[in-house]
Amino acid sequence: MASAQVICGKAASAQIRERLKTQVAQMKERVPGFRPGLAILQVGDRDDSNIYISMKLKAAAEIGINANHIKLPNTATEAEVLRCITVLNEDPAVHGFIVQLPLDTDKPISTEKVTNAVTPEKDVDGLTSINAGKLSRGDLRDCFIPCTPKGCMELIRQTGIQIAGKKAVVIGRSKIVGAPMHDLLLWSHATVTTCHTKTAALAEEVSKADILVVAAGKPEMVKGEWIKPGAIVIDCGINYIPDSTKPSGKTVVGDVAYNAAKERASYITPVPGGVGPMTVAMLMQSTVESAQRFLEQFQPGKWSIQYNQLRLRTPVPSDIEVSRSCIPKHIGHLAREVGLLSEEVELYGQTKAKVLLSTLKRLKDQPDGKYVVVTGITPTPLGEGKSTTTIGLAQALGAHLNLNVFACVRQPSQGPTFGIKGGAAGGGYSQVIPMEEFNLHLTGDIHAITAANNLVAAAIDARMFHEQTQSDQALYTRLVPLINGVRKFSDIQIRRLQKLGIEKTDPGTLTDEERKKFVRLDIDPATITWQRVMDTNDRFLRKITIGQSPTEKGFTRTAQFDITVASEIMAVLALTDGLADMRRRLGKMVVASSKKGEPVTTDDLGVTGALAVLMKDAVKPNLMQTLEGTPVFVHAGPFANIAHGNSSVLADKIALKLVGQEGFVVTEAGFGADIGMEKFFNIKCRYSGLRPHVVVLVATVRALKMHGGGPTVTAGVPLPKEYIEENLQLLALGCSNLGKQIQNARTFGTPVVVAVNAFKSDTEAELQLVIQLAKEAGAYDAVKCTHWAEGGKGAVALARAVQRASQEPSNFKFLYNVELPVVEKIRIIAQQIYGAEDIELSPEAEQKVVVYTKQGFGNLPICMAKTHLSLSHDPEKKGVPTGFILPIRDIRASVGAGFLYPLVGTQVTMSDITLMRISDSEKERMLRESLQRPGPYAALLCRAMIPEYLLVSWRGNVSYYGGPNKAALPRNLMQRISNYLQESFLEMSQEDFCSIPGHIDRILL
C-alpha cells in the first residue's frame, strides 16, 4: 500500500492561529481596549520549560493575546506559589492561566494542590480535577480540555475520517494526555481501549486500532508491523536518542517507529512538526474561548452582583428591626463582586472589611466614574434625611437601574450615637447594615485616632516637664542616646535640625548653642491648642487639671478633653491620599507655639512616625453594604463645624475606580449646602483633584415650613399643626432657603437635582409646589422620593434624574483662589454663600491673621466654624437672613489637615448683639432676656469700671471685648475672667448668674 499521508501540525496550527487572530481583532473592535489575557506561572528555571514558554509567548503575541510570564525562584514555598495563583485567579485581565510543569523547586510542593488551585474558569490547560471530572462525564461544552489531546482531536478531524464507530487505542494514561484522550475519543463515539507499557499483548491490541494515539514516553516503542493497515497514527512522543550524524549528537524521535509505521498507516503525524505545534495552538484557542466566555458573561466595567430583595412592611418598623430583618452577604463575596482581589481585602468578621490602598495602584489606568455629592437645605430639628437619601439613591442606581454604584459615607462618632442624635446609618429601608456594627466600633479607626491624638498630648506635657527639670546636656543625652557606643540622629531629628538652620548630621559636632536650640522646644503653655480626646460625650472632662501627682513636681496646668472626631488627626485621615501623604500631614500639625511665637509641630516632638504606625490600618477604607446589597465605603468622620464634614478622599478615589466610567459614587457632605457642600468643593475637591458631576440637594416639606416661619419644635412634643396640615403659604416662604442653597451649589458650576424627601403628612400639592419652586430657582430637576419607606424603588426617579444630570457639561470652579489674603477668602464665603453684608474680625482674630500669614499658612483654604442651623451666625434666623455682619471671634489653624478655621460669632442665641454703648436700663433688659433663654448661653454685662462696654461669652469662653475703639482687654485680665467663667458658668444657678457682672467688676478692679 502507499505510504501514509503526513498530517502536518505546523500547517494546521498556522490556520488555527490565523482564525484566532481574526477572532481577537473582532473582540477588540466590539469592546475597545479589550484584549484576551494569558498568564504563565513558572517555578524555577528549567531549560526545557524556558523553551516551551518562549514558544507560547511568541504565539500569543502573534495572535494579539496579552501574555504575562510570572517567574518564581526555585526557593519559592508552596504558600508563595498558591498566593501568586490566587492573585492571577482574581485578576479580571487574565482569562487563561497555566502553571508550567514540572515545577523546578527545592521545596516540597504538591503539584496536585498547585494545579487544582487554578480556578477552573481560567484553567486553559484543563488540568484541574473539576475540568477533568467534567470531561470524564462528557460535559465538553462546560470545561477546558488539556491542550495536547485537544490538538490530537483536531488533527484526527482534519483527516476527514468519521470517528464514531471506530476502534481507538490510546497508549498512555497520564492526566495530561492519555486519560483525557481516552475520554475525548469515547465522547466522540469511538470504542476506546487504554493501554500502557505494562499491557499484555500490546502489539495485538495496537493491531486492532483504527485510530492509534501514542503518548508513552518511550522512543519508537510502537513498531511499524504492529500498525493496522489504513490506521490513523497520532504520535505525541518527544524523545531524544543518540545520533552521531547530528552536531548535537542526538536526534528527536516519537513513540512510534515512524519510517516503518508510515508504510502501513493511512495518516500519521511526524515528530517533530506534528502534535507539538498543535499543543501551543490549542492553548491559544482555549485562551480566546475563555475570553469570549468572559465577554458573554461579564460586560467589561459591569459588576456581576446579586442584590437583596427587600420585604417591605407597612408601617415601616424601627430602623434596628429593618436592619436585622435582612441577612447581609458575606463581605468577602461582596468584595469579589465589585472587583476587589482577595489580597486587597482584610476581613473583619463577615460583614465588614478594610480595603488596601494598593487597589488604587492596580486600578490607576481605570477611568473614574461619575461623582455625586448629597447635601441639603439649612438643617432643622425636623431633619432632612441626607444619609437616608444617600443610601436610597445608591440602592436605586445599583439594585434598580443595574449600574455600578458605591456610597461613601462618614463613620459616626460614639458621642452622638449614645446621645439624642443617634446613629448615622440612614433609616427605614435605606440603611447601611448591620446598623449596630456601623454605629459602634466598626474596625477601630476612631479608637486609633484617640490613641494617636493622646500620644501627641502626652508627648507635649512630657517634653515640657523634662525641659523644665533637666539641663541641656541631659536632654541631649536622652534624645540622642548612645547605641553600641555611637550617637546617631534619626531622620526626624535631621528634619528638625534643618528647620533650625543647622546643616549638620554628626551629633558630636553641634555647638552648645546648637544643642540648646535642638533640645528645647520652649513651649508656651498658654498657646497649647492640642487637647486630649475620647469618643464619648463626658461633660465632666470639659475642663480638667493635669499634673497633680507628686511625681510631676508641681507642674500642673488646666486642660480639657474634646470628642475624638474633633481631633485634627481625623481631618488629616479624611483628606490624605495615601500613607506617605498622611505621615507628612501628621508631621505638620501645629500643637502650640514657642515662647518666641514660633509654631511647634508634631515633627518637632518627634512622634510623627509613631502616629503613622498607629494610623496605618485606619487609613484603609472600610467596606460594608446597604440593605439591598450595594457596596458602601465607611471612612473617616470629621465634624462639619471645625473640620470639613466629609468622608475620606481615599474612599472616594478607590470607589470611583471600582465603579468604572459608567458607574456612580454617591457621597454625602455634612449639614447644609452652605457648610458641608462648600467645604466639599473648596477643601476636599481642591486636595483630591476630583470634580463632581451632580449635586443632590435634599429638602423636606416640613423643614421648609420651619424656614418659612413655622413654630419652634421641641423633642418629645407632638408637632404643631403647621407641620402636619397643608400650608402652602408657609411652605412657599420657606422655599427661599431652598432657592439660596440651589444658588450656592450652582455657584460652583455643577448641576443640581433636588430630592424632595416625602413624609406621609405631606400633601401632593405641597410636594409639587416644592418641585416647581426648585426648578424655578435653577435646579436641573426636582423629584419626589419615598426611599425611607420603599428603599431603592422609592428613589428610582431621583436616580434617573441624577443619571441625566451627570451627562450635562460641568463648568466646575472653586469659589476663591487660595492665594488671596485670609480676610478676603473669609469675606467671599460670608457674602457669596451665607449672604452676609460684610465680616467683622475681633482683635484676636486680626492678630491670628497676621501670625498665620507670617508663619506661611495664609494660602490655606478656609474652613468656617459656624452654626449649621442658619445661613447666618444666629441659629434663630431661619430662611435667608440678609444685611447681617458676620463676626469672626478667632481663627485657628489645622496645618496638617490643610486649612484655617475661623470661629464665627460669639454666642449662638444672641450673636446679633454688637459691641456698643448702651444704657443701664437696656443692659438690665438684655440681662433679664438672657436669663430667660434656655441653655448655657448668655450676655455678660460689665457695669462698674466700664459700664458702656459689653463683654460677650459663649460657653464660658471670653471671646471678644470692645467699645467705640474696639479696644481689647489686657490678656491677663481676659484670662482671669475666662478662668472664672469656665470654673463656674456651666452649672450655676440663676442667682449665681446674676452675680457674674459684679464678680467680673472685681476682677477688673
mmCIF file with all atom_site columns, C-alpha atoms in Angstrom, residues 464 523-529 531 557-558 591-595 844 971 975:
data_model
loop_
_atom_site.group_PDB
_atom_site.id
_atom_site.type_symbol
_atom_site.label_atom_id
_atom_site.label_alt_id
_atom_site.label_comp_id
_atom_site.label_asym_id
_atom_site.label_entity_id
_atom_site.label_seq_id
_atom_site.pdbx_PDB_ins_code
_atom_site.Cartn_x
_atom_site.Cartn_y
_atom_site.Cartn_z
_atom_site.occupancy
_atom_site.B_iso_or_equiv
_atom_site.pdbx_formal_charge
_atom_site.auth_seq_id
_atom_site.auth_comp_id
_atom_site.auth_asym_id
_atom_site.auth_atom_id
_atom_site.pdbx_PDB_model_num
ATOM 1  C CA . MET A 1 464 ? 7.630  70.445 78.845 1.00 0.00 ? 464 MET A CA 1
ATOM 2  C CA . ILE A 1 523 ? 6.570  75.576 74.527 1.00 0.00 ? 523 ILE A CA 1
ATOM 3  C CA . ASP A 1 524 ? 4.414  78.404 75.877 1.00 0.00 ? 524 ASP A CA 1
ATOM 4  C CA . PRO A 1 525 ? 1.720  76.552 77.916 1.00 0.00 ? 525 PRO A CA 1
ATOM 5  C CA . ALA A 1 526 ? -0.829 79.290 77.219 1.00 0.00 ? 526 ALA A CA 1
ATOM 6  C CA . THR A 1 527 ? -0.600 78.602 73.477 1.00 0.00 ? 527 THR A CA 1
ATOM 7  C CA . ILE A 1 528 ? -1.215 74.840 73.561 1.00 0.00 ? 528 ILE A CA 1
ATOM 8  C CA . THR A 1 529 ? -4.097 74.093 71.194 1.00 0.00 ? 529 THR A CA 1
ATOM 9  C CA . GLN A 1 531 ? -6.293 68.633 73.710 1.00 0.00 ? 531 GLN A CA 1
ATOM 10 C CA . ARG A 1 557 ? -1.922 73.154 84.048 1.00 0.00 ? 557 ARG A CA 1
ATOM 11 C CA . THR A 1 558 ? -5.558 73.424 83.048 1.00 0.00 ? 558 THR A CA 1
ATOM 12 C CA . VAL A 1 591 ? 0.234  71.844 68.622 1.00 0.00 ? 591 VAL A CA 1
ATOM 13 C CA . ALA A 1 592 ? 1.457  75.047 70.270 1.00 0.00 ? 592 ALA A CA 1
ATOM 14 C CA . SER A 1 593 ? 3.822  77.988 69.882 1.00 0.00 ? 593 SER A CA 1
ATOM 15 C CA . SER A 1 594 ? 7.179  78.521 71.467 1.00 0.00 ? 594 SER A CA 1
ATOM 16 C CA . LYS A 1 595 ? 7.742  81.480 73.762 1.00 0.00 ? 595 LYS A CA 1
ATOM 17 C CA . GLU A 1 844 ? -7.678 88.348 68.451 1.00 0.00 ? 844 GLU A CA 1
ATOM 18 C CA . ARG A 1 971 ? -4.517 89.493 78.103 1.00 0.00 ? 971 ARG A CA 1
ATOM 19 C CA . GLN A 1 975 ? -7.519 85.044 81.053 1.00 0.00 ? 975 GLN A CA 1
#
